[in-house]
Amino acid sequence: MNLILLGPPGAGKGTLAGYIKESLGILHISTGDILREEIKNNTDLGIEAKGFIDKGELVPDDLVIKLIEKVLTKESNRKLGYMLDGFPRNESQAKKLDEILKKINKPIDQALYLDSPLPIVIKRLTGRRVCRKCGAVFHVTNRPPKKQNICDVCGGELYQREDDNEQTIKNRMEVYQNSTKPVVEFYKKKNILRTLDGDQESESLHDDLLKALNEDGKIH
Ligand code: AP5
């Protein structure tokens, strides 16, 4: 099963991806997570990307395309299904992705669009807390950790992402509307788009999705 997750910042893409990864055993490839890891490790790529991420702008296409191509074409990943989270983010990335997938003969089965209203995603972003050690995602009210600021999974410290501040969130939303929303249309035209109501519990969203994919014969 090869999937793409689309939706505004804070729609719940990463959270849903966590459930899907467990149930379908496919690769979860998040360009945001990969870039944050590069920043943490102070690599040249991380240093370059940080300026864009902190402002809520897109990192240049050539950098993220190279990252995606490297992961998708890696020999040990060839036999696994994939779930792309945060990529593609504009039409030129979508077209480039088509070329890469053609080369490795792994077409997209379904593009999932998490449709979540703006006031909801803003609340989700401002309340999000992430584990510094394992990357698990929590929310101060929606998914609070058992112990304040401590990760339930590994005991690591929870932190607030630097781009989860009001000004950067505003920029990210604008970038989403102008550059990423057209990608939803791109997949609609290809007849592989499925719209999901993002304003519901991630667990039930995941259960409904699996049921629908099963009924459509997409899970094999
Ligand atoms: P990225 O990391 O991809 O961020 P994003 O798209 O803004 O998405 P988020 O990670 O903020 O949100 P999400 O939808 O995954 O929500 P989550 O599940 O965490 O990108 C960051 C930056 O990197 C970009 O701005 C850009 O600069 C750069 N970048 C990345 N990819 C790029 C690309 N392809 N090209 C160029 N630049 C790129 O949930 C949010 C919160 O809500 C959490 O607290 C969670 O607990 C809670 N929550 C989730 N689901 C629910 C639910 N159903 N009910 C209640 N609460 C929920």
PDB file of N, CA and C in Angstrom, residues 124-168:
ATOM      1  N   ARG A 124      -4.605  23.019  17.716  1.00  0.00           N
ATOM      2  CA  ARG A 124      -3.762  21.814  17.774  1.00  0.00           C
ATOM      3  C   ARG A 124      -2.291  22.184  17.732  1.00  0.00           C
ATOM      4  N   LEU A 125      -1.952  23.167  16.895  1.00  0.00           N
ATOM      5  CA  LEU A 125      -0.528  23.524  16.759  1.00  0.00           C
ATOM      6  C   LEU A 125      -0.002  24.227  17.997  1.00  0.00           C
ATOM      7  N   THR A 126      -0.805  25.148  18.564  1.00  0.00           N
ATOM      8  CA  THR A 126      -0.289  25.907  19.713  1.00  0.00           C
ATOM      9  C   THR A 126      -0.180  25.014  20.955  1.00  0.00           C
ATOM     10  N   GLY A 127      -0.977  23.927  21.002  1.00  0.00           N
ATOM     11  CA  GLY A 127      -0.929  23.049  22.183  1.00  0.00           C
ATOM     12  C   GLY A 127      -0.063  21.818  21.991  1.00  0.00           C
ATOM     13  N   ARG A 128       0.564  21.698  20.807  1.00  0.00           N
ATOM     14  CA  ARG A 128       1.346  20.480  20.538  1.00  0.00           C
ATOM     15  C   ARG A 128       2.638  20.451  21.355  1.00  0.00           C
ATOM     16  N   ARG A 129       2.979  19.277  21.861  1.00  0.00           N
ATOM     17  CA  ARG A 129       4.257  19.060  22.532  1.00  0.00           C
ATOM     18  C   ARG A 129       4.864  17.782  21.939  1.00  0.00           C
ATOM     19  N   VAL A 130       6.179  17.813  21.704  1.00  0.00           N
ATOM     20  CA  VAL A 130       6.852  16.693  21.039  1.00  0.00           C
ATOM     21  C   VAL A 130       7.989  16.197  21.922  1.00  0.00           C
ATOM     22  N   CYS A 131       8.213  14.878  21.901  1.00  0.00           N
ATOM     23  CA  CYS A 131       9.310  14.321  22.707  1.00  0.00           C
ATOM     24  C   CYS A 131      10.653  14.583  22.013  1.00  0.00           C
ATOM     25  N   ARG A 132      11.558  15.170  22.756  1.00  0.00           N
ATOM     26  CA  ARG A 132      12.896  15.467  22.230  1.00  0.00           C
ATOM     27  C   ARG A 132      13.648  14.193  21.852  1.00  0.00           C
ATOM     28  N   LYS A 133      13.345  13.096  22.568  1.00  0.00           N
ATOM     29  CA  LYS A 133      14.113  11.865  22.385  1.00  0.00           C
ATOM     30  C   LYS A 133      13.520  10.969  21.283  1.00  0.00           C
ATOM     31  N   CYS A 134      12.209  10.660  21.370  1.00  0.00           N
ATOM     32  CA  CYS A 134      11.654   9.681  20.415  1.00  0.00           C
ATOM     33  C   CYS A 134      10.691  10.300  19.405  1.00  0.00           C
ATOM     34  N   GLY A 135      10.346  11.581  19.556  1.00  0.00           N
ATOM     35  CA  GLY A 135       9.496  12.250  18.560  1.00  0.00           C
ATOM     36  C   GLY A 135       7.995  12.019  18.756  1.00  0.00           C
ATOM     37  N   ALA A 136       7.597  11.295  19.822  1.00  0.00           N
ATOM     38  CA  ALA A 136       6.162  11.072  20.048  1.00  0.00           C
ATOM     39  C   ALA A 136       5.459  12.427  20.213  1.00  0.00           C
ATOM     40  N   VAL A 137       4.207  12.484  19.708  1.00  0.00           N
ATOM     41  CA  VAL A 137       3.491  13.765  19.689  1.00  0.00           C
ATOM     42  C   VAL A 137       2.345  13.766  20.695  1.00  0.00           C
ATOM     43  N   PHE A 138       2.252  14.834  21.492  1.00  0.00           N
ATOM     44  CA  PHE A 138       1.187  14.985  22.490  1.00  0.00           C
ATOM     45  C   PHE A 138       0.502  16.333  22.285  1.00  0.00           C
ATOM     46  N   HIS A 139      -0.553  16.546  23.059  1.00  0.00           N
ATOM     47  CA  HIS A 139      -1.221  17.848  23.039  1.00  0.00           C
ATOM     48  C   HIS A 139      -1.626  18.171  24.472  1.00  0.00           C
ATOM     49  N   VAL A 140      -1.448  19.435  24.864  1.00  0.00           N
ATOM     50  CA  VAL A 140      -1.676  19.787  26.273  1.00  0.00           C
ATOM     51  C   VAL A 140      -3.088  19.443  26.752  1.00  0.00           C
ATOM     52  N   THR A 141      -4.090  19.547  25.870  1.00  0.00           N
ATOM     53  CA  THR A 141      -5.444  19.164  26.312  1.00  0.00           C
ATOM     54  C   THR A 141      -5.989  17.934  25.573  1.00  0.00           C
ATOM     55  N   ASN A 142      -5.711  17.818  24.251  1.00  0.00           N
ATOM     56  CA  ASN A 142      -6.297  16.700  23.479  1.00  0.00           C
ATOM     57  C   ASN A 142      -5.645  15.347  23.768  1.00  0.00           C
ATOM     58  N   ARG A 143      -4.334  15.373  23.950  1.00  0.00           N
ATOM     59  CA  ARG A 143      -3.594  14.124  24.214  1.00  0.00           C
ATOM     60  C   ARG A 143      -2.530  14.419  25.255  1.00  0.00           C
ATOM     61  N   PRO A 144      -2.938  14.745  26.472  1.00  0.00           N
ATOM     62  CA  PRO A 144      -1.930  15.131  27.471  1.00  0.00           C
ATOM     63  C   PRO A 144      -1.096  13.927  27.919  1.00  0.00           C
ATOM     64  N   PRO A 145       0.193  14.156  28.185  1.00  0.00           N
ATOM     65  CA  PRO A 145       1.000  13.051  28.708  1.00  0.00           C
ATOM     66  C   PRO A 145       0.569  12.758  30.150  1.00  0.00           C
ATOM     67  N   LYS A 146       0.870  11.544  30.621  1.00  0.00           N
ATOM     68  CA  LYS A 146       0.451  11.192  31.993  1.00  0.00           C
ATOM     69  C   LYS A 146       1.140  12.103  33.003  1.00  0.00           C
ATOM     70  N   LYS A 147       2.466  12.354  32.766  1.00  0.00           N
ATOM     71  CA  LYS A 147       3.204  13.275  33.646  1.00  0.00           C
ATOM     72  C   LYS A 147       3.542  14.512  32.831  1.00  0.00           C
ATOM     73  N   GLN A 148       3.316  15.687  33.418  1.00  0.00           N
ATOM     74  CA  GLN A 148       3.516  16.926  32.674  1.00  0.00           C
ATOM     75  C   GLN A 148       4.938  17.019  32.091  1.00  0.00           C
ATOM     76  N   ASN A 149       4.998  17.318  30.791  1.00  0.00           N
ATOM     77  CA  ASN A 149       6.278  17.523  30.081  1.00  0.00           C
ATOM     78  C   ASN A 149       7.182  16.296  29.993  1.00  0.00           C
ATOM     79  N   ILE A 150       6.620  15.115  30.300  1.00  0.00           N
ATOM     80  CA  ILE A 150       7.412  13.871  30.206  1.00  0.00           C
ATOM     81  C   ILE A 150       6.720  12.940  29.208  1.00  0.00           C
ATOM     82  N   CYS A 151       7.517  12.362  28.321  1.00  0.00           N
ATOM     83  CA  CYS A 151       6.967  11.476  27.295  1.00  0.00           C
ATOM     84  C   CYS A 151       6.495  10.149  27.898  1.00  0.00           C
ATOM     85  N   ASP A 152       5.245   9.752  27.551  1.00  0.00           N
ATOM     86  CA  ASP A 152       4.702   8.471  28.040  1.00  0.00           C
ATOM     87  C   ASP A 152       5.475   7.292  27.464  1.00  0.00           C
ATOM     88  N   VAL A 153       6.010   7.469  26.259  1.00  0.00           N
ATOM     89  CA  VAL A 153       6.622   6.341  25.553  1.00  0.00           C
ATOM     90  C   VAL A 153       8.027   6.047  26.084  1.00  0.00           C
ATOM     91  N   CYS A 154       8.872   7.104  26.199  1.00  0.00           N
ATOM     92  CA  CYS A 154      10.278   6.825  26.539  1.00  0.00           C
ATOM     93  C   CYS A 154      10.786   7.621  27.736  1.00  0.00           C
ATOM     94  N   GLY A 155       9.944   8.459  28.322  1.00  0.00           N
ATOM     95  CA  GLY A 155      10.384   9.238  29.489  1.00  0.00           C
ATOM     96  C   GLY A 155      11.190  10.479  29.130  1.00  0.00           C
ATOM     97  N   GLY A 156      11.310  10.754  27.808  1.00  0.00           N
ATOM     98  CA  GLY A 156      12.068  11.935  27.368  1.00  0.00           C
ATOM     99  C   GLY A 156      11.339  13.237  27.702  1.00  0.00           C
ATOM    100  N   GLU A 157      12.071  14.352  27.498  1.00  0.00           N
ATOM    101  CA  GLU A 157      11.487  15.660  27.795  1.00  0.00           C
ATOM    102  C   GLU A 157      10.620  16.124  26.624  1.00  0.00           C
ATOM    103  N   LEU A 158       9.463  16.719  26.921  1.00  0.00           N
ATOM    104  CA  LEU A 158       8.603  17.240  25.844  1.00  0.00           C
ATOM    105  C   LEU A 158       8.941  18.711  25.602  1.00  0.00           C
ATOM    106  N   TYR A 159       8.886  19.124  24.335  1.00  0.00           N
ATOM    107  CA  TYR A 159       9.157  20.528  24.002  1.00  0.00           C
ATOM    108  C   TYR A 159       8.158  21.034  22.979  1.00  0.00           C
ATOM    109  N   GLN A 160       8.133  22.361  22.836  1.00  0.00           N
ATOM    110  CA  GLN A 160       7.239  22.969  21.842  1.00  0.00           C
ATOM    111  C   GLN A 160       8.071  23.278  20.602  1.00  0.00           C
ATOM    112  N   ARG A 161       7.624  22.843  19.421  1.00  0.00           N
ATOM    113  CA  ARG A 161       8.370  23.115  18.195  1.00  0.00           C
ATOM    114  C   ARG A 161       8.529  24.616  17.975  1.00  0.00           C
ATOM    115  N   GLU A 162       9.712  25.018  17.487  1.00  0.00           N
ATOM    116  CA  GLU A 162       9.962  26.456  17.314  1.00  0.00           C
ATOM    117  C   GLU A 162       9.018  27.089  16.304  1.00  0.00           C
ATOM    118  N   ASP A 163       8.563  26.287  15.314  1.00  0.00           N
ATOM    119  CA  ASP A 163       7.657  26.872  14.312  1.00  0.00           C
ATOM    120  C   ASP A 163       6.196  26.828  14.763  1.00  0.00           C
ATOM    121  N   ASP A 164       5.928  26.384  15.987  1.00  0.00           N
ATOM    122  CA  ASP A 164       4.563  26.383  16.516  1.00  0.00           C
ATOM    123  C   ASP A 164       4.272  27.662  17.301  1.00  0.00           C
ATOM    124  N   ASN A 165       4.760  28.794  16.832  1.00  0.00           N
ATOM    125  CA  ASN A 165       4.392  30.073  17.460  1.00  0.00           C
ATOM    126  C   ASN A 165       3.449  30.808  16.510  1.00  0.00           C
ATOM    127  N   GLU A 166       2.715  31.771  17.080  1.00  0.00           N
ATOM    128  CA  GLU A 166       1.613  32.390  16.343  1.00  0.00           C
ATOM    129  C   GLU A 166       2.007  32.953  14.972  1.00  0.00           C
ATOM    130  N   GLN A 167       3.116  33.708  14.908  1.00  0.00           N
ATOM    131  CA  GLN A 167       3.509  34.347  13.650  1.00  0.00           C
ATOM    132  C   GLN A 167       3.880  33.299  12.587  1.00  0.00           C
ATOM    133  N   THR A 168       4.679  32.294  13.025  1.00  0.00           N
ATOM    134  CA  THR A 168       5.110  31.273  12.060  1.00  0.00           C
ATOM    135  C   THR A 168       3.925  30.423  11.613  1.00  0.00           C
TER     136      THR A 168
END
